Amino acid sequence: MFLSLTGILIVALLGTLLETARFTACADHAARTTRMAADTLMTEYHRPLYDNYGLFFIESKGIPFETVIAKYSGDTLEAASGRSMDFFQGELRGVEIKDKVFVGDHKAEPLQKEIESFMLRRLTQKQLKKFTDQSEEAVSTNTTAEQIEASVEEQRKEAKLDSRWVELIGLIDGIHISGGKITCANEFVKMFVTGEKKSQNFGITNANVWKKMKKKLDDTPREFKHINKNTFKKRIQNVLKLTETAIKKVDQLRSDYQKIGYDEAEFSNRSSKITSLENMSSALKTNERILKKTAEILGQKLTKEKKETLSGLWKDYTTSQPVFDYTGVGEQESAQDPQESLKASWKDGILNLVCEDVSKLAKGEVKNEDSFAQQNNAQDQEKGGYTEKSKSLVKEETVELSGAIKDVSGCAMGDFCLNSYIMDQLPGYGEVIREWKPSLTYQWEYVLAGKKTDRENLEAVLNRILLIRSAVNFAAIYQDEAKKTEAYMTAAALVGFTGMDALIRLTQTMILITWSVVEGLVDVAGLLNHRHVPLTKKPGEILTKYTEIFQITSAAITKRAGRYPKETKTSFGYREYVMVFLALTKKETKRYRIMDLIQWDMKKNGYESFDLGMCVYSICVSADYVFPSKFFHFPSIQQMLQRKIREYPYHTEILRHYA
């Protein structure tokens, strides 16, 4: 009896240990079965997507993932059926996909991971360093661009004040000068003659100006006996309004000069101008008083006594003050404005100037750009902009050269992988198109610009390069004294006043910038034609002569570009500029635009039902299993445990993803 009881206890203990060990093994088997089923599911990745883009993703379409995983899991479990003592015989009770991570989720981070996995097999840190080192010199042009902008802004501030002096000249002396031509208004503040009709009595020292002004003068104040009351009264009223306007402008200009700090070198003659404006204001206010009194008298019956009063009143009317500097006016020959020439040539944009044959450019177009970014509420707010900047530079003379290129030293390996993938797997301008038909031919450019058409995307990139090249060229041209002199002579002829130095200097600078832009067009044409365009230039490397600034045609520009030598392996060409621009573009912007291109191309190549947005990168699988007990079926064990254990449930969750 004792031995029987002892044996039963030993058997029960051994059975319990065996069953516990078995359940542990069953739990591992359930996890392994689920993992294998999920992995098997993910081997059903979209093959054309991998073949053409090297990316592993599976479409969440057709048979539900749960059904597929249940089938694969069932196949594994059924392998033990029919063998009653198989330790791993069990049953799948339920499968659920608790989470799917799609390619566009988390700012398209899954796409980034797949691309990194694909590209890290090809790229090294050494290649990244080579790229950053090569780009360093190009990035330095942004500092040059910022300096140009700052200089132009300072010149524009003073020139803006000088331009208000020109307004005063028109009000007070009636003189207007444009393109070297002098005209005089019919009415102006100093139009009344009170003494001898000599130029010095009107503060005019230039014969060309005096010749025009003399014809418009009114002799009435010299002899009121023969006055035409109505005509004179009307003129007095008009001149009074001009005088009041001139006083307001003089006082405002004086106030603005007083706000300028003494340490601002651009305004070194500030004090003398303030003194001149104070004297001008005093003279104008005296004349204003006389004009008002005259208007009052002319409103009454004009008796002999009134005429005598007018004669005495007008003795204090001054025309010798204020005095403006007309040195050189009318002496220069009329000059052609390079800026106007560039404006006229720019009407059809940059492509018509830098491409030998615009008709050969790709004509691809899509209906809805940035579609994946819109779906994920991640549209790029800085989209485009460079075409508008170039247009403003040419049309509105708004100098915004900086920002087209920035520091890329912080470019990480992940960014480099993404950018290299774009350059290697997608076509761009000048690349050989493979058999796989692209929706847009210039896909690098789409990633950068996000426009609907090939031409718009290429135009945006070329305008961005143009801004960089214009800054580089300006730095070289500004070092050349001969070129600066040519620009100054044209500026003096255009503005008409050597006395208005700020206006001349600003005009000179804008001519030099125009020269730089035209040379920039030559550079862009050279880059498109695979020529070696120096990253930075010396004055002697500027191909465009001053006379050629006015020859802004595709034929002239591409011909000059042909003087550059053919590019070499060390050249910083169009491809390198694109690579730098990609490094400066937001990662999520690039990812979503890659998705756009893949989606469009897949559909164009016969996969009409393909939806990249529904492609899955990772899944979280939840599965429930039950395993029948084996050893717990023994009556002795059930009695010892005081309960019947028929089966053991097991719950497992696993996360599986590509890369």
XYZ file of C-alpha atoms in Angstrom:
659
model
C 0.000 0.000 0.000
C 2.758 2.385 0.977
C 4.679 1.657 -2.184
C 1.538 2.119 -4.285
C 0.837 5.525 -2.746
C 4.442 6.546 -3.134
C 4.431 5.453 -6.777
C 1.283 7.406 -7.496
C 2.817 10.555 -6.006
C 6.008 10.084 -7.985
C 4.036 9.541 -11.213
C 1.870 12.610 -10.449
C 4.970 14.726 -9.778
C 6.684 13.562 -12.938
C 3.500 14.135 -14.936
C 3.182 17.669 -13.564
C 6.793 18.459 -14.406
C 6.431 17.014 -17.882
C 3.185 18.916 -18.529
C 4.664 22.183 -17.296
C 7.699 21.719 -19.523
C 5.420 20.809 -22.399
C 3.314 23.943 -21.970
C 6.486 26.060 -22.002
C 7.553 24.364 -25.226
C 4.046 24.863 -26.654
C 4.238 28.594 -25.871
C 7.515 28.811 -27.808
C 5.967 26.767 -30.587
C 2.978 29.149 -30.778
C 5.246 32.196 -30.963
C 7.442 30.496 -33.568
C 4.386 29.471 -35.584
C 2.999 33.029 -35.560
C 6.376 34.511 -36.462
C 6.870 32.052 -39.306
C 3.356 32.690 -40.626
C 3.873 36.466 -40.543
C 7.273 36.144 -42.231
C 5.749 33.915 -44.883
C 3.047 36.526 -45.467
C 5.664 39.230 -45.945
C 7.455 37.197 -48.589
C 4.454 38.069 -50.744
C 5.920 41.585 -51.288
C 5.035 43.474 -54.453
C 7.576 42.095 -56.918
C 7.408 44.848 -59.604
C 7.962 47.440 -56.880
C 11.091 45.621 -55.767
C 12.350 44.943 -59.293
C 12.120 48.592 -60.326
C 12.778 50.463 -57.081
C 14.474 47.952 -54.763
C 11.789 48.399 -52.086
C 10.067 45.730 -50.003
C 6.398 46.480 -49.292
C 3.250 44.379 -49.370
C -0.100 45.708 -50.537
C -2.921 45.578 -48.016
C -5.456 44.463 -50.610
C -7.234 41.262 -51.571
C -7.267 38.402 -49.038
C -7.084 39.797 -45.480
C -3.761 39.380 -43.736
C -5.485 37.561 -40.850
C -6.768 34.861 -43.209
C -3.344 34.306 -44.748
C -1.597 34.125 -41.364
C -4.264 31.745 -40.035
C -3.740 29.455 -43.033
C 0.041 29.372 -42.631
C -0.285 28.834 -38.870
C -2.869 26.096 -39.414
C -0.578 24.292 -41.820
C 2.104 24.154 -39.164
C -0.264 22.965 -36.449
C -1.877 20.332 -38.693
C 1.474 18.674 -39.173
C 0.934 17.099 -35.749
C -2.637 15.882 -36.377
C -3.286 12.149 -36.178
C -0.550 11.572 -33.641
C -2.173 11.615 -30.226
C 1.044 11.923 -28.282
C 2.565 14.751 -30.355
C 3.623 17.271 -27.731
C 2.951 20.276 -30.013
C -0.489 19.382 -31.225
C -2.692 22.438 -30.709
C -5.345 24.667 -32.196
C -5.397 28.292 -33.407
C -8.409 30.050 -31.935
C -7.998 33.524 -33.416
C -5.695 35.940 -35.328
C -5.859 39.730 -35.337
C -3.695 42.371 -37.013
C -3.558 44.935 -34.238
C -1.527 47.487 -36.185
C -0.303 48.129 -39.706
C 2.365 50.688 -40.527
C 1.924 51.940 -44.078
C 4.660 53.375 -46.236
C 3.416 56.946 -45.791
C 2.977 56.797 -42.008
C 5.100 58.881 -39.626
C 6.137 61.318 -42.385
C 6.964 58.351 -44.663
C 9.615 57.102 -42.244
C 9.083 53.480 -43.444
C 10.133 54.558 -46.931
C 13.264 56.131 -45.447
C 14.157 52.883 -43.651
C 13.682 50.787 -46.775
C 15.784 53.182 -48.845
C 18.538 53.217 -46.210
C 18.553 49.425 -46.132
C 18.811 49.375 -49.927
C 21.489 52.095 -50.235
C 23.710 51.204 -47.263
C 24.791 48.155 -49.230
C 26.288 50.567 -51.772
C 27.363 53.680 -49.837
C 30.067 54.391 -47.285
C 30.896 57.197 -44.842
C 33.845 58.014 -47.090
C 31.477 58.843 -49.955
C 29.425 61.090 -47.656
C 32.554 62.971 -46.593
C 33.594 63.375 -50.213
C 30.194 64.925 -50.980
C 30.325 67.384 -48.054
C 33.909 68.372 -48.875
C 33.037 68.917 -52.528
C 29.998 71.003 -51.595
C 31.792 73.222 -49.081
C 33.077 75.701 -51.666
C 29.662 75.951 -53.329
C 28.003 76.694 -49.986
C 30.382 79.617 -49.393
C 28.584 81.509 -52.164
C 25.662 82.057 -49.793
C 27.852 84.403 -47.725
C 28.701 86.329 -50.891
C 25.003 86.540 -51.755
C 24.156 87.894 -48.301
C 26.870 90.540 -48.617
C 25.520 91.623 -52.010
C 22.004 91.922 -50.605
C 23.233 93.962 -47.634
C 25.260 96.302 -49.870
C 22.367 96.839 -52.283
C 20.004 97.519 -49.386
C 22.338 100.189 -47.965
C 22.705 101.811 -51.384
C 18.968 101.618 -51.938
C 18.295 103.403 -48.628
C 20.378 106.412 -49.611
C 19.279 106.289 -53.236
C 15.679 106.338 -52.051
C 16.397 109.640 -50.289
C 18.238 110.924 -53.365
C 15.260 109.992 -55.520
C 13.189 112.290 -53.333
C 15.630 115.110 -54.178
C 14.797 114.403 -57.811
C 11.094 114.799 -56.957
C 11.900 118.178 -55.402
C 13.774 119.224 -58.551
C 10.656 118.462 -60.573
C 8.443 120.485 -58.199
C 10.746 123.466 -57.709
C 12.729 123.798 -60.960
C 10.281 121.834 -63.124
C 13.186 119.854 -64.589
C 12.810 116.171 -65.484
C 15.638 114.091 -66.922
C 15.174 110.636 -68.416
C 17.523 108.713 -70.676
C 19.709 111.811 -71.045
C 16.771 113.932 -72.268
C 15.804 117.150 -70.435
C 12.218 118.375 -70.203
C 10.614 121.174 -68.183
C 7.105 121.214 -66.671
C 4.631 123.941 -67.634
C 4.251 125.009 -63.995
C 6.731 124.817 -61.112
C 7.666 126.780 -57.974
C 10.423 128.938 -59.522
C 8.523 129.762 -62.714
C 7.931 133.463 -61.901
C 10.479 136.086 -63.013
C 10.962 138.953 -60.530
C 14.202 140.450 -61.856
C 16.446 139.943 -64.835
C 15.839 136.730 -66.735
C 19.311 135.275 -66.127
C 20.230 131.718 -65.185
C 22.089 132.786 -62.055
C 18.925 134.453 -60.732
C 17.318 130.981 -60.811
C 20.258 129.046 -59.370
C 20.889 127.299 -62.683
C 24.500 126.760 -63.770
C 23.880 124.300 -66.590
C 23.200 125.777 -70.027
C 21.219 122.746 -71.216
C 18.867 122.977 -68.227
C 18.504 126.776 -68.503
C 17.586 126.484 -72.176
C 14.594 124.279 -71.314
C 13.568 126.215 -68.189
C 13.724 129.654 -69.780
C 10.899 128.855 -72.200
C 8.456 128.122 -69.354
C 9.031 131.230 -67.183
C 6.266 133.765 -66.411
C 7.225 137.478 -66.570
C 4.051 138.799 -64.927
C 5.654 139.745 -61.537
C 8.108 142.070 -63.369
C 5.284 144.351 -64.539
C 1.829 144.107 -62.947
C 0.494 147.000 -65.099
C -0.200 144.605 -67.967
C -1.379 141.666 -65.859
C -3.854 139.086 -67.203
C -5.659 138.638 -63.904
C -7.489 135.364 -64.575
C -4.532 133.551 -66.142
C -2.145 134.772 -63.448
C -4.583 133.907 -60.647
C -4.923 130.338 -61.935
C -1.150 129.952 -62.123
C -0.709 131.358 -58.623
C -3.184 128.832 -57.247
C -1.443 125.930 -59.032
C 2.047 127.027 -57.984
C 0.831 127.540 -54.409
C -0.238 123.881 -54.321
C 3.138 122.843 -55.735
C 4.907 124.959 -53.121
C 2.900 123.473 -50.263
C 3.683 119.976 -51.546
C 7.383 120.846 -51.851
C 7.472 122.166 -48.251
C 5.977 118.927 -46.924
C 8.473 116.837 -48.884
C 11.412 118.992 -47.763
C 10.435 118.786 -44.090
C 9.867 115.021 -44.296
C 13.187 114.480 -46.082
C 15.016 116.562 -43.474
C 13.373 114.498 -40.719
C 14.445 111.248 -42.392
C 18.049 112.418 -42.685
C 18.040 113.343 -39.000
C 17.002 109.764 -38.116
C 20.113 108.363 -39.793
C 22.952 107.509 -37.413
C 26.256 109.364 -37.694
C 28.155 106.092 -37.950
C 26.481 105.060 -41.209
C 29.197 105.516 -43.814
C 26.752 105.517 -46.721
C 25.374 108.862 -45.481
C 28.639 110.726 -44.887
C 27.258 114.003 -46.351
C 24.192 113.848 -44.118
C 24.897 117.105 -42.234
C 25.353 119.220 -45.354
C 22.116 117.863 -46.801
C 20.202 118.669 -43.618
C 21.522 122.267 -43.715
C 20.577 122.555 -47.383
C 17.060 121.300 -46.649
C 16.636 123.772 -43.772
C 17.557 126.676 -46.074
C 15.257 125.269 -48.765
C 12.343 125.073 -46.324
C 12.860 128.677 -45.207
C 12.893 129.998 -48.804
C 9.831 127.991 -49.798
C 7.828 129.154 -46.781
C 8.597 132.783 -47.646
C 7.363 132.179 -51.186
C 4.311 130.364 -49.839
C 3.361 133.441 -47.791
C 3.714 135.676 -50.863
C 1.666 133.338 -53.038
C -1.159 133.186 -50.474
C -1.251 136.976 -50.145
C -1.205 137.339 -53.937
C -4.096 134.896 -54.291
C -6.033 136.919 -51.718
C -5.432 140.205 -53.590
C -6.334 138.662 -56.931
C -9.616 137.586 -55.413
C -10.546 141.282 -55.076
C -10.968 144.073 -57.583
C -7.514 144.796 -58.969
C -6.993 148.574 -58.541
C -3.838 150.572 -59.156
C -3.084 150.487 -55.429
C -3.472 146.712 -55.372
C -1.041 146.370 -58.266
C 1.472 148.523 -56.411
C 0.976 146.317 -53.349
C 1.705 143.263 -55.465
C 4.880 144.866 -56.849
C 6.165 145.527 -53.337
C 5.133 142.081 -52.124
C 6.951 140.225 -54.911
C 10.297 141.913 -54.226
C 10.819 139.265 -51.516
C 9.959 136.304 -53.765
C 13.126 134.255 -54.237
C 14.046 132.160 -57.260
C 17.803 131.923 -56.667
C 17.165 129.392 -53.869
C 17.180 126.448 -53.590
C 20.009 125.430 -55.912
C 20.345 121.930 -57.358
C 23.439 120.374 -58.881
C 23.049 119.811 -62.624
C 26.708 119.064 -63.302
C 27.056 116.951 -66.426
C 23.364 117.013 -67.367
C 22.948 116.865 -71.136
C 26.635 116.208 -71.684
C 26.409 112.390 -71.714
C 25.146 110.519 -74.698
C 21.924 108.620 -74.202
C 22.776 105.128 -72.933
C 20.981 101.817 -73.306
C 19.881 100.306 -70.006
C 21.116 96.679 -69.622
C 18.340 95.998 -67.117
C 15.684 96.852 -69.684
C 17.388 94.570 -72.198
C 17.318 91.666 -69.719
C 13.662 92.319 -68.866
C 12.701 92.200 -72.528
C 14.555 88.913 -73.053
C 13.125 87.273 -69.936
C 9.472 87.332 -71.014
C 9.426 83.580 -71.754
C 11.596 82.548 -68.798
C 15.007 80.963 -68.372
C 14.462 77.817 -70.472
C 14.211 79.790 -73.693
C 17.575 81.409 -72.948
C 19.774 78.509 -71.805
C 18.512 75.583 -73.915
C 19.666 75.166 -77.500
C 16.331 73.658 -78.541
C 13.431 74.087 -76.122
C 11.220 71.840 -78.256
C 13.372 68.859 -77.265
C 12.632 69.270 -73.559
C 10.421 66.654 -71.927
C 6.706 67.443 -71.885
C 5.560 65.212 -69.027
C 2.648 66.412 -66.895
C 0.674 65.084 -63.930
C -2.775 66.091 -62.734
C -2.207 66.528 -59.022
C 1.239 67.313 -57.655
C 2.213 66.539 -54.041
C -0.715 64.134 -53.730
C 0.763 62.023 -50.915
C 1.830 65.130 -49.017
C -1.750 66.414 -49.260
C -3.113 63.109 -47.969
C -0.816 63.363 -44.959
C -1.267 67.123 -44.424
C 2.429 67.718 -44.999
C 2.589 70.075 -47.977
C 5.821 72.035 -48.320
C 5.127 75.686 -47.553
C 8.394 76.707 -49.234
C 7.440 75.043 -52.492
C 8.992 76.713 -55.522
C 10.007 80.294 -54.863
C 13.212 80.349 -56.889
C 11.457 81.009 -60.182
C 9.689 83.933 -58.517
C 12.977 85.180 -57.005
C 14.676 85.168 -60.395
C 11.698 86.895 -61.972
C 11.751 89.564 -59.243
C 15.486 90.050 -59.718
C 15.009 90.649 -63.430
C 11.633 92.385 -63.564
C 11.463 94.263 -60.271
C 15.189 94.567 -59.479
C 14.607 92.908 -56.100
C 17.970 91.469 -55.092
C 17.396 88.183 -53.202
C 20.358 85.977 -54.041
C 20.869 84.278 -50.683
C 19.083 81.153 -49.491
C 19.478 79.197 -52.737
C 22.286 77.209 -51.115
C 23.195 76.613 -47.466
C 25.485 74.594 -45.226
C 25.278 70.849 -45.889
C 27.884 69.776 -43.320
C 25.091 68.430 -41.094
C 23.985 65.964 -43.758
C 23.701 62.572 -41.992
C 24.173 59.160 -43.563
C 20.417 58.612 -43.696
C 19.937 61.855 -45.634
C 22.801 60.941 -47.953
C 21.229 57.526 -48.604
C 17.891 59.129 -49.463
C 19.477 61.697 -51.797
C 21.698 59.100 -53.471
C 18.679 56.852 -53.980
C 16.882 59.672 -55.793
C 19.880 60.295 -58.023
C 20.457 56.588 -58.749
C 16.930 55.190 -59.029
C 15.033 58.122 -60.552
C 15.777 59.929 -63.834
C 16.636 63.607 -64.153
C 17.629 66.097 -66.843
C 20.240 64.647 -69.170
C 19.867 61.084 -67.868
C 19.262 58.086 -70.122
C 15.664 56.897 -69.768
C 15.332 53.139 -69.154
C 12.574 50.970 -70.572
C 10.435 51.635 -67.499
C 8.263 54.531 -68.689
C 8.362 57.590 -66.388
C 5.327 59.778 -65.734
C 7.663 62.756 -65.438
C 11.046 62.616 -67.140
C 12.690 65.155 -64.817
C 12.066 63.361 -61.545
C 15.014 64.807 -59.587
C 13.583 68.178 -60.409
C 10.089 67.162 -59.273
C 11.443 66.070 -55.898
C 12.995 69.534 -55.536
C 10.230 71.709 -56.990
C 6.997 69.716 -56.800
C 5.432 71.235 -59.933
C 2.985 69.586 -62.340
C 5.115 69.624 -65.486
C 8.647 68.680 -66.472
C 9.296 72.169 -67.782
C 8.151 73.883 -64.597
C 10.295 71.605 -62.442
C 13.388 72.073 -64.600
C 12.802 75.821 -64.710
C 12.642 76.016 -60.898
C 15.950 74.170 -60.505
C 17.699 76.242 -63.176
C 16.504 79.470 -61.584
C 17.931 78.294 -58.278
C 21.291 77.593 -59.923
C 21.104 80.993 -61.632
C 20.817 82.793 -58.285
C 23.952 81.016 -57.054
C 25.892 81.673 -60.239
C 24.849 85.336 -60.256
C 26.369 85.804 -56.793
C 29.579 84.037 -57.867
C 29.844 86.179 -60.994
C 29.152 89.439 -59.165
C 32.034 88.714 -56.780
C 34.358 88.298 -59.781
C 33.030 91.263 -61.790
C 33.198 93.603 -58.773
C 36.935 92.952 -58.494
C 37.460 94.206 -62.056
C 37.939 97.992 -62.045
C 37.524 98.218 -65.810
C 34.115 96.545 -65.647
C 33.047 98.760 -62.739
C 34.050 101.846 -64.719
C 32.010 100.743 -67.730
C 28.996 100.229 -65.491
C 29.523 103.624 -63.796
C 29.655 105.486 -67.109
C 26.378 103.896 -68.183
C 24.817 104.648 -64.799
C 25.836 108.316 -64.994
C 24.345 108.579 -68.461
C 21.113 106.876 -67.408
C 20.530 108.790 -64.184
C 21.659 112.068 -65.687
C 23.124 113.580 -62.522
C 26.708 113.114 -61.436
C 25.662 115.115 -58.383
C 23.198 112.415 -57.334
C 25.972 110.033 -56.354
C 23.810 107.552 -54.447
C 21.533 107.076 -57.440
C 24.500 106.597 -59.719
C 26.126 104.063 -57.393
C 22.905 102.081 -57.000
C 22.343 102.116 -60.770
C 25.947 101.037 -61.259
C 25.462 98.151 -58.830
C 22.246 97.053 -60.530
C 24.039 97.102 -63.907
C 26.796 94.922 -62.428
C 24.148 92.547 -61.061
C 22.500 92.440 -64.492
C 25.907 91.634 -65.963
C 26.268 88.861 -63.378
C 22.836 87.431 -64.230
C 23.624 87.347 -67.958
C 26.915 85.597 -67.179
C 24.902 83.295 -64.898
C 22.704 82.330 -67.850
C 25.872 81.367 -69.721
C 26.936 79.254 -66.734
C 23.570 77.473 -66.577
C 23.694 76.770 -70.304
C 27.190 75.346 -69.821
C 26.060 73.088 -66.973
C 23.175 71.753 -69.067
C 25.610 71.009 -71.878
C 28.029 69.140 -69.551
C 30.668 71.875 -69.587
C 33.179 72.562 -66.820
C 31.884 75.750 -65.214
C 34.268 76.951 -62.456
C 32.640 76.815 -59.038
C 34.152 80.221 -58.256
C 35.605 82.665 -60.751
C 38.358 85.206 -61.145
C 37.683 88.465 -63.057
C 39.455 87.097 -66.128
C 37.137 84.071 -66.261
C 34.014 86.131 -66.998
C 32.979 85.183 -70.541
C 30.424 87.961 -71.114
C 31.786 91.304 -72.289
C 29.893 94.505 -71.525
C 28.581 94.846 -75.079
C 27.313 91.250 -74.901
C 25.001 92.067 -71.975
C 22.553 93.283 -74.623
C 22.837 90.043 -76.656
C 20.468 87.934 -74.572
C 19.272 85.210 -76.907
C 19.488 81.438 -76.725
C 21.924 81.355 -79.648
C 24.259 83.968 -78.128
C 24.203 82.474 -74.627
C 24.714 78.839 -75.650
C 27.486 79.898 -78.041
C 29.357 81.635 -75.202
C 28.732 78.607 -72.960
C 30.449 76.457 -75.575
C 33.713 78.218 -74.696
C 33.822 76.308 -71.425
C 35.807 73.038 -71.659
C 34.072 69.687 -71.371
C 33.361 68.636 -67.782
C 35.636 66.140 -66.049
C 35.218 63.760 -63.110
C 36.212 66.570 -60.739
C 33.769 69.119 -62.197
C 30.963 70.480 -60.038
C 28.226 70.051 -62.608
C 24.455 70.018 -62.831
C 24.222 66.668 -61.025
C 26.248 68.023 -58.076
C 24.040 71.114 -57.775
C 20.971 68.861 -57.665
C 22.606 66.721 -54.982
C 23.263 69.800 -52.827
C 19.698 71.047 -53.324
C 18.399 67.636 -52.263
C 20.501 67.860 -49.101
C 18.762 71.151 -48.308
C 15.221 69.856 -48.920
C 13.066 68.570 -46.049
C 13.220 64.798 -45.688
C 9.465 64.322 -45.539
C 9.043 66.445 -48.666
C 11.456 64.219 -50.565
C 9.853 61.026 -49.270
C 6.309 61.984 -50.231
C 7.418 63.123 -53.688
C 9.265 59.848 -54.237
C 5.992 58.131 -53.374
C 4.181 60.310 -55.926
C 6.627 59.341 -58.651
C 6.518 55.621 -57.853
C 2.721 55.657 -57.793
C 2.442 57.479 -61.129
C 5.098 55.329 -62.798
C 3.603 52.034 -61.614
C 0.243 53.000 -63.048
C 1.806 54.188 -66.312
C 3.600 50.862 -66.707
C 0.484 48.719 -66.491
C -0.182 48.332 -62.769
C -3.401 50.324 -62.725
C -4.662 48.929 -59.427
C -1.411 49.576 -57.573
C -1.737 51.856 -54.556
C 1.514 52.701 -52.797
C -0.427 54.364 -50.005
C -1.889 50.955 -49.125
C 1.485 49.237 -49.039
C 2.464 47.937 -45.599
C 5.914 48.119 -44.033
C 5.238 46.388 -40.714
C 2.464 44.504 -38.921
C 1.679 43.671 -35.314
C 0.061 40.188 -35.166
C -1.983 39.021 -32.192
C -2.771 35.265 -32.065
C -4.531 32.965 -29.578
C -3.753 29.226 -29.333
C -4.943 26.324 -27.147
C -3.008 23.140 -26.475
C -4.789 20.104 -24.947
C -3.277 18.727 -21.783
C -1.658 15.307 -21.991
C -0.402 14.280 -18.586
C -2.984 16.247 -16.605
C -5.574 13.772 -17.886
C -4.388 11.121 -15.389
C -6.997 10.711 -12.600
C -4.305 10.691 -9.937
C -2.961 14.042 -11.132
C -6.437 15.572 -11.424
C -7.216 14.398 -7.896
C -3.977 15.845 -6.597
C -4.577 19.197 -8.342
C -8.269 19.018 -7.335
C -9.344 20.252 -10.808
C -9.616 19.018 -14.376
C -7.234 20.743 -16.828
C -8.402 20.044 -20.363
C -6.359 22.609 -22.315
C -3.822 25.386 -21.979
C -4.468 28.788 -23.677
C -1.598 30.903 -25.032
C -1.664 34.516 -26.347
C 1.184 35.946 -28.402
C 1.930 39.269 -30.122
C 4.767 39.833 -32.537
C 5.957 42.775 -34.641
C 7.387 42.026 -38.073
C 8.742 44.508 -40.599
C 10.949 44.720 -43.659
C 14.543 45.923 -43.652
